Coordinates of C-alpha atoms and ligand atoms in Angstrom, one line a residue:
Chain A
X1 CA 180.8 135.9 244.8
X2 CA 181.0 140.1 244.2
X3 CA 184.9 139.7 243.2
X4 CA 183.6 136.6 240.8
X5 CA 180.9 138.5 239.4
X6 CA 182.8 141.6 239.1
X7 CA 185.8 139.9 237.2
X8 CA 182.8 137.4 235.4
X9 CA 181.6 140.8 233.8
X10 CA 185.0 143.3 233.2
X11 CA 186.1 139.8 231.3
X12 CA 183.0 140.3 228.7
X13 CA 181.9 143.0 226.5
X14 CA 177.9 141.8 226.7
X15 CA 175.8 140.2 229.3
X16 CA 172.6 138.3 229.1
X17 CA 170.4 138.5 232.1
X18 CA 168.7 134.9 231.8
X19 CA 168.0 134.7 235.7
X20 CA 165.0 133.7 237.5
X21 CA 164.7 136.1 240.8
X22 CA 164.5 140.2 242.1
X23 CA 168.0 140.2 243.8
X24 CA 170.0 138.8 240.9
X25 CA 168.2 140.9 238.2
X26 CA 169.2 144.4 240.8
X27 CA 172.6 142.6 241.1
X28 CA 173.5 141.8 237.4
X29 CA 172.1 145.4 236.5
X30 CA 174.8 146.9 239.2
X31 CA 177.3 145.1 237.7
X32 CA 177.3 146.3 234.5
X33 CA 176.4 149.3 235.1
X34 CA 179.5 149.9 237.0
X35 CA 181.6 147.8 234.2
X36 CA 180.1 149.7 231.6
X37 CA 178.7 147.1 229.9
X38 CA 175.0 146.9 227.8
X39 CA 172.8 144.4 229.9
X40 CA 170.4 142.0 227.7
X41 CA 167.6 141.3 229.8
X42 CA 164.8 139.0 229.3
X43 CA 162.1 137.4 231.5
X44 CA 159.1 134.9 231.4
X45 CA 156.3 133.8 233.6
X46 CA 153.3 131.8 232.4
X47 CA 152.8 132.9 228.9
X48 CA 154.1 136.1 229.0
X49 CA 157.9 137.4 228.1
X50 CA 159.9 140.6 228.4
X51 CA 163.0 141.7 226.5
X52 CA 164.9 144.9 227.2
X53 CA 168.1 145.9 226.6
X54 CA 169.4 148.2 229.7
X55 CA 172.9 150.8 230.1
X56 CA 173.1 150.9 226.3
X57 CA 173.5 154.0 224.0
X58 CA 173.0 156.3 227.0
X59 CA 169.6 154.6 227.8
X60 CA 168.2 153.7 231.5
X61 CA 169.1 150.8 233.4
X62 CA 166.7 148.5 235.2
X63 CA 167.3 150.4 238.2
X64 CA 166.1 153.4 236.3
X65 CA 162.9 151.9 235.8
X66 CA 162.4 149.4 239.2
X67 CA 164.1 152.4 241.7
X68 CA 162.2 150.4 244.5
X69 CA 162.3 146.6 245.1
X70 CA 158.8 144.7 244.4
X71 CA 157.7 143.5 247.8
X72 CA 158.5 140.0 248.1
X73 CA 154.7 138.2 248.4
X74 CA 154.0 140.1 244.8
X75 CA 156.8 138.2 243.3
X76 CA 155.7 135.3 241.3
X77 CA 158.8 132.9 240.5
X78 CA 158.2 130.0 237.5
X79 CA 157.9 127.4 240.0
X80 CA 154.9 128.8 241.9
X81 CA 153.4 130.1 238.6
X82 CA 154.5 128.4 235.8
X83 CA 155.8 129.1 232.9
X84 CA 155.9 127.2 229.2
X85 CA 159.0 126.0 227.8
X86 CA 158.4 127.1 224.6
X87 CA 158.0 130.9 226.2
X88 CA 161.1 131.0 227.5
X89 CA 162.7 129.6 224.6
X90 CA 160.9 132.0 222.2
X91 CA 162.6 134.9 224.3
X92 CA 165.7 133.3 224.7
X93 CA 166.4 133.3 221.1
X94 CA 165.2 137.0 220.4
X95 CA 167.7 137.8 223.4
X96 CA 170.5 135.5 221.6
X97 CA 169.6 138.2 218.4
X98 CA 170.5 141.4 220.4
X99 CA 173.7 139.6 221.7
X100 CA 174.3 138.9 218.0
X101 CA 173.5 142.6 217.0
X102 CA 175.1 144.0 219.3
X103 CA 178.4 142.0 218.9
X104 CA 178.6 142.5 215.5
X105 CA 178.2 146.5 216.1
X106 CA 174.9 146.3 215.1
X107 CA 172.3 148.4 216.9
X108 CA 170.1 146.9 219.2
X109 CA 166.3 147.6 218.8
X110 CA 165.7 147.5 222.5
X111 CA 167.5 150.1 224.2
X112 CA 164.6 152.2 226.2
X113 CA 162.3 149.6 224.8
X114 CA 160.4 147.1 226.4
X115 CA 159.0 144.4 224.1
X116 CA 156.2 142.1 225.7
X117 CA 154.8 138.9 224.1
X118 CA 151.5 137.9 224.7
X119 CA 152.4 134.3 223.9
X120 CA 148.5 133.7 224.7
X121 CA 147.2 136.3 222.5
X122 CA 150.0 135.7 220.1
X123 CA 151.2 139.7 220.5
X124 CA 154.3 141.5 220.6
X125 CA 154.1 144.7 221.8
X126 CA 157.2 147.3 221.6
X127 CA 156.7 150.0 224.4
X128 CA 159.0 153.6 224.6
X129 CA 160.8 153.2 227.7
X130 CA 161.6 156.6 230.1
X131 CA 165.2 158.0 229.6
X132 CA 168.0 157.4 231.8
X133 CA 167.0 158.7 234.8
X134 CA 169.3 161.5 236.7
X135 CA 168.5 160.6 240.2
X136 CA 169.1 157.3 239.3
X137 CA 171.5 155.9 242.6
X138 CA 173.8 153.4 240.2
X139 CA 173.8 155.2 236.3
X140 CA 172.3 158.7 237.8
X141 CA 174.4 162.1 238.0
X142 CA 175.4 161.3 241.7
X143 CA 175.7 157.8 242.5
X144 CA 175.5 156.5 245.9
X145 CA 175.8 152.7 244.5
X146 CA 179.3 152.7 243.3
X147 CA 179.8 148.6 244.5
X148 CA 178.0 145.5 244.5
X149 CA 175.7 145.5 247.7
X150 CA 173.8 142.9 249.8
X151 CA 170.9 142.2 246.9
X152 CA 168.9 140.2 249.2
X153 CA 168.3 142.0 252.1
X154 CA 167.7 145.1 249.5
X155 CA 165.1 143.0 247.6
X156 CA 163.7 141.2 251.2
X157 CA 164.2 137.9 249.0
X158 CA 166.2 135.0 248.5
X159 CA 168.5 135.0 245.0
X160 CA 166.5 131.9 243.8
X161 CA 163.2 131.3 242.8
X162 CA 162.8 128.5 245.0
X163 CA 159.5 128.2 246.6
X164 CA 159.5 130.1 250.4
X165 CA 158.5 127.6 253.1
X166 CA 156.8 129.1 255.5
X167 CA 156.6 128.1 259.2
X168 CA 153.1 129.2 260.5
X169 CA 152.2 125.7 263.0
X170 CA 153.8 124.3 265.8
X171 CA 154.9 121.1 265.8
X172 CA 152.1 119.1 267.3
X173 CA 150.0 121.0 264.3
X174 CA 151.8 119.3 261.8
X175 CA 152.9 115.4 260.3
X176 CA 155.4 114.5 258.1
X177 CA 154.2 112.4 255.0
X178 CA 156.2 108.9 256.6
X179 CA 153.4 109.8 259.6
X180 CA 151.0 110.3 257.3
X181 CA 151.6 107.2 255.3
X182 CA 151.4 104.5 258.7
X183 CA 148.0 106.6 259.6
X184 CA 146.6 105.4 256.2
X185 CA 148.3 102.1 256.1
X186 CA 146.6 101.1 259.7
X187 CA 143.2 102.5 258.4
X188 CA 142.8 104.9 261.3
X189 CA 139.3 106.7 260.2
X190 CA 140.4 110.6 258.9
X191 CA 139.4 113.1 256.4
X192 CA 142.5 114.4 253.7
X193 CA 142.0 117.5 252.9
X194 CA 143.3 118.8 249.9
X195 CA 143.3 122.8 249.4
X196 CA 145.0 122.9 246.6
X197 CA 142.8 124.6 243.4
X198 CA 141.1 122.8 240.8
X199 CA 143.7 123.3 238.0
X200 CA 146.2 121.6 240.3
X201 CA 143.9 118.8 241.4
X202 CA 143.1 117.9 237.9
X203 CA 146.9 117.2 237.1
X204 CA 146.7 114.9 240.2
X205 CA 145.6 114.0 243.6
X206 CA 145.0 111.2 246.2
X207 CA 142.1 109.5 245.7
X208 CA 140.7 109.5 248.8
X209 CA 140.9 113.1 249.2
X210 CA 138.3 115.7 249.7
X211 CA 138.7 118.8 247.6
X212 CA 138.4 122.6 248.7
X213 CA 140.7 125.1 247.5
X214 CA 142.5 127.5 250.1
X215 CA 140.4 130.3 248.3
X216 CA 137.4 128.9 249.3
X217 CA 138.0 128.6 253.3
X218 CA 139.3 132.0 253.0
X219 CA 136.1 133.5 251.6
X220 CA 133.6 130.9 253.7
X221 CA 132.1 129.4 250.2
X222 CA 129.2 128.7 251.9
X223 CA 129.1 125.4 249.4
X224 CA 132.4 124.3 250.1
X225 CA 131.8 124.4 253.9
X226 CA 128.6 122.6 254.2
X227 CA 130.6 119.9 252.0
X228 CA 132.7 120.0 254.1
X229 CA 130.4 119.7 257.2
X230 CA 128.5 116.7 256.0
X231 CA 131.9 114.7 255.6
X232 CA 133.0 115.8 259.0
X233 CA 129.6 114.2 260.1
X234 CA 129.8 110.9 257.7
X235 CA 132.6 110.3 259.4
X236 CA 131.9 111.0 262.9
X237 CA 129.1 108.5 262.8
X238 CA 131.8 105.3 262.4
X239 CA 134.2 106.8 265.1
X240 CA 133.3 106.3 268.5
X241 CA 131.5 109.5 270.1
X242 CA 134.2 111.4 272.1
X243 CA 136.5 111.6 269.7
X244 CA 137.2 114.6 267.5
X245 CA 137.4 113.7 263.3
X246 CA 141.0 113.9 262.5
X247 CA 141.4 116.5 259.1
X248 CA 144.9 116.1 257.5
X249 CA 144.7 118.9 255.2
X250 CA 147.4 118.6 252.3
X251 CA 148.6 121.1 249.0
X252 CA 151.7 120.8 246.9
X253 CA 154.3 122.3 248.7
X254 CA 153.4 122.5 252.7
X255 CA 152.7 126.4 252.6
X256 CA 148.8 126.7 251.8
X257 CA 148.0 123.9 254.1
X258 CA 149.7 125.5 256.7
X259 CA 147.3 128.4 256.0
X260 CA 144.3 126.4 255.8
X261 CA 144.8 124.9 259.0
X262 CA 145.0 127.9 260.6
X263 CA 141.6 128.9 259.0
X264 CA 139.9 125.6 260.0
X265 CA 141.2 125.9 263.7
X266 CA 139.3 129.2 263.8
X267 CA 136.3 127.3 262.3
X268 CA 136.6 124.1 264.5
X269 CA 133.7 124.3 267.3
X270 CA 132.0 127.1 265.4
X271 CA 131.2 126.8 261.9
X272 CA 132.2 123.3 261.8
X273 CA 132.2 120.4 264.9
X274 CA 134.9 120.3 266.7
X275 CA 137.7 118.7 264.8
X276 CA 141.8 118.0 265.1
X277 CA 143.4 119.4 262.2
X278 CA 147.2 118.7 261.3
X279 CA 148.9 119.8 257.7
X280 CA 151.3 117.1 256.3
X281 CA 154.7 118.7 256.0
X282 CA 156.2 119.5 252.5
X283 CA 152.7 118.4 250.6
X284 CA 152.4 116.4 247.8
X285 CA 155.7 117.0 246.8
X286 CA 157.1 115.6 249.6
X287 CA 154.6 112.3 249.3
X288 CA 156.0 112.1 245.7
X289 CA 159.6 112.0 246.9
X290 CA 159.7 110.4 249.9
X291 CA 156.7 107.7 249.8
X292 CA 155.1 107.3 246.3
X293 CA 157.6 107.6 243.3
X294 CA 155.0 107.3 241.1
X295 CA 153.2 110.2 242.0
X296 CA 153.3 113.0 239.4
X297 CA 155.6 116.1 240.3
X298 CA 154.7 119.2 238.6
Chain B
X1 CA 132.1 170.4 234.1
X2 CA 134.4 167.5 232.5
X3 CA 132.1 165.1 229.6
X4 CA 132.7 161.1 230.9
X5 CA 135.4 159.1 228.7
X6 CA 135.9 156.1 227.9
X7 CA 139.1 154.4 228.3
X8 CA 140.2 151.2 227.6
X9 CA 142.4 149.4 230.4
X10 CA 145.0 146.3 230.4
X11 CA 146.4 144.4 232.8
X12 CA 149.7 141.8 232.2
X13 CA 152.2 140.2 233.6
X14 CA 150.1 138.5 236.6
X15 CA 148.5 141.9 237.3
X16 CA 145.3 140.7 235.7
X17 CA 144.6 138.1 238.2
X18 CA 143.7 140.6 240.7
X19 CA 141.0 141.4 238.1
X20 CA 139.6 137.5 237.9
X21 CA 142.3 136.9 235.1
X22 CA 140.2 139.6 232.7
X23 CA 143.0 141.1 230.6
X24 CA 141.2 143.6 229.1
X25 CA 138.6 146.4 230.0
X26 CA 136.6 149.0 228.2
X27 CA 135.5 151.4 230.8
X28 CA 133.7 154.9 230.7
X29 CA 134.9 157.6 233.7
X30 CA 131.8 159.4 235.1
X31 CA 131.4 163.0 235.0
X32 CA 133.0 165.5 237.0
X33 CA 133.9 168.5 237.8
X34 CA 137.5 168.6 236.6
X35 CA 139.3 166.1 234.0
X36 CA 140.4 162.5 235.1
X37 CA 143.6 162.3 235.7
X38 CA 146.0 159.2 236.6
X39 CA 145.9 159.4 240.0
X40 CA 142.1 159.9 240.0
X41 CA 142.0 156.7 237.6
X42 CA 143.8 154.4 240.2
X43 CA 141.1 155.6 243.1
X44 CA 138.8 154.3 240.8
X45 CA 140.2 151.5 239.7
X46 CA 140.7 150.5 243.1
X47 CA 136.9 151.0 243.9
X48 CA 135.0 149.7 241.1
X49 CA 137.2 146.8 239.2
X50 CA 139.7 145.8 241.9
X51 CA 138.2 142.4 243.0
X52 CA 141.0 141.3 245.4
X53 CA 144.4 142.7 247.8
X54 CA 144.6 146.2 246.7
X55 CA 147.8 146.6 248.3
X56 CA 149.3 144.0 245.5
X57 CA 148.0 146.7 243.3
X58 CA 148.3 150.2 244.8
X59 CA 150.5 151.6 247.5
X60 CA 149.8 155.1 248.6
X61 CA 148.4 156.9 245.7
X62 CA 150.3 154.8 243.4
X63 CA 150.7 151.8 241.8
X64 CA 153.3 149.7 244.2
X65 CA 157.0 149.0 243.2
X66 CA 157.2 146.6 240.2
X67 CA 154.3 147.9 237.9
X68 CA 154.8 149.7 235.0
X69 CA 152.3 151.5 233.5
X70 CA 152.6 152.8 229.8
X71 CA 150.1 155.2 228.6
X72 CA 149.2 154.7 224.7
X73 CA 152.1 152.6 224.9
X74 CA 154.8 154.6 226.6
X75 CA 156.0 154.8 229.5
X76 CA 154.1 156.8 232.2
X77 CA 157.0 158.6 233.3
X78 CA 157.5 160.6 229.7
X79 CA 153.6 161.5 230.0
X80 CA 153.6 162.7 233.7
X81 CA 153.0 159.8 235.7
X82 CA 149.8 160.3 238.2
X83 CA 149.2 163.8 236.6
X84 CA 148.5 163.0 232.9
X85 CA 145.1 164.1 231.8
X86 CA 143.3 161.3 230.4
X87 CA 141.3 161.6 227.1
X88 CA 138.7 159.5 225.9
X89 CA 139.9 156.2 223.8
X90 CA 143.2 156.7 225.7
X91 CA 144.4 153.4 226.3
X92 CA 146.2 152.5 229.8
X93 CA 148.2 149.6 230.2
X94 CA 149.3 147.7 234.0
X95 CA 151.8 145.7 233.5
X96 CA 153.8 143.7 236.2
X97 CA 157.7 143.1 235.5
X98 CA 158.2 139.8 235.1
X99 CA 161.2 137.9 237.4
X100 CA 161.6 134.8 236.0
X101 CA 163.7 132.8 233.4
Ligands
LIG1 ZN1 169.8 153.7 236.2

């Protein structure tokens, strides 16, 4: 992958930086910076873009700027947050410009620049970068990057904006959607949960779910919890006594519900009757791919 | 003894949704003995307008990795990072660095 990058870049005079994740952005810098080579950066997340053109004209590379990593739970990747087409295609084409520019031995206009669009606000802002820095450890006086390194383990993050999955239950805490599915389909009396929050639930849900977003068990919305109480105790009624309500608690992905379980557990005997709680593995999502085609994927 | 300023403050690039999603604030530094400075600003920030996980925001005494802050729209680090002196109407921009493509 290094030797194909490294002979990728050495074989062009420009590169555009149109990736989606921390360890590629660190990794595409090194390269050029070590080929010489002017880097054409841009980025987009929700309605917001930023262009910058690094190691050009003597100016700092992103490295320069980002010495340190961002810790991996304050990264935000388009899947998780979104991002409009239209924003990325916006800075897509004013990154296509300074390829352009530049090619044609033009200057660029964003070397130690940063331009941000607002796309909500309708702004572009250009901001003065900081120089290239002289401690910087690739482009700086005295290098101590001089090859391609591991990127992920210096970022603490995959190369891809793929969702994490995290792995907080045991087993026994946890059902797959097929499970799920045959626990509806034989009318066994439950509550679904879904924790998802409301901007998500208005593009879709499962109708017979109960709504409370993760946000809301995590700050004990006093609301939320009582709601949450008197369907525990609706349902308690048409089950025979000894038994404890079954809660299937459900988001998009598998990785919030996994969190609200752990919240409810806590809660189950105290706040709330006692009550089995399981999170359906790989969330909506999953339902959508595996049992309901028809389900919107977003 | 230092007059209070006011300041107007930004957040971008995510970083205002540890401020309930408000973009933009006009705020007014007390008082004090000596001026406000940067550093100074981001105690207070963290006291008085952070509404949720400081530690996405600030790490140490400053802000963590993967912020940039510009300062009447440069960079911080040609003004003196956590030592500028801030003046009143200065305007003080948070910005996260954006990943994605
Ligand atoms: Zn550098």
């Amino acid at each position: 992958m290094f030797a194909f990058l490294t002979t990728c870049v050495f074989m062009y005079d420009i590169v555009a930086d149109c990736s989606d994740n921390v360890p590629t952005r660190y990794l595409v810098n090194d390269a050029c910076v070590l080929s010489g080579k002017p880097l054409v950066s841009a980025s987009a997340l929700r309605m917001e873009g930023q262009l910058t053109v690094y190691n050009y004209n003597g100016g700092p590379c992103y490295r320069c700027l980002y010495p340190v990593p961002p810790p991996p739970e304050t990264v935000t990747n388009c899947s998780d947050g979104g991002v409009l087409g239209v924003v990325v295609g916006v800075m897509g084409c004013l990154q296509a410009l300074e390829v352009l520019k530049i090619a044609s031995g033009q200057k660029s206009s964003f070397g130690q620049q940063l331009l941000m669009f607002d796309a909500q606000d309708s702004r572009f802002r250009c901001i003065k970068l900081r120089a290239k820095q002289a401690g910087c450890v690739v482009c700086g006086e005295t290098p101590t990057v001089t090859e391609l390194q591991d990127y992920e383990s210096f970022c603490g993050s995959a190369a891809t904006d793929k969702c994490r999955r995290l792995n907080l239950l045991s087993a026994e805490q946890r059902v797959s959607v097929q499970e799920y599915k045959s626990i509806v389909d034989c009318g066994t009396p439950h509550l679904l949960l879904d924790v998802r929050p409301k901007v998500e639930v208005d593009i879709c849900h499962l109708p017979v779910s109960i709504k409370i977003p993760l946000a809301s068990l995590e700050d004990q919305n006093a609301d939320h919890i009582n709601f949450l109480k008197e369907k525990i105790s609706e349902l308690k009624l048409q089950m025979s006594s000894e038994l404890q309500v079954p809660v299937y608690v459900v988001c998009k992905l598998g990785n919030d519900s996994q969190k609200a379980v752990q919240l409810l557990e806590k809660m189950s005997g105290t706040e709330l009757e006692r009550i089995t709680v399981k999170d359906i593995i790989g969330g909506l999502m999953a339902w959508a791919n595996k049992i309901d085609p028809s389900f919107p994927k977003y | 003894m230092a007059a209070p300023i006011a300041i107007h403050l930004e957040f971008g690039g995510g970083a205002e949704l540890l401020f309930d999603g408000v973009k933009e604030h006009h705020v007014t530094l007390p008082s004090q003995s000596e001026p406000w400075d940067v550093k100074q600003l981001l105690v207070w920030i963290r006291e008085n307008l952070l509404k949720e996980r400081p530690e996405l925001f600030v790490q140490g005494d400053s802000v963590r990795p993967g912020i940039l802050v510009l300062i009447n729209d440069a960079d911080w680090e040609l003004m003196g990072e956590l030592e500028y002196q801030l003046q009143d109407q200065d305007n003080i921009v948070f910005i996260s660095t954006l990943h994605g493509g």
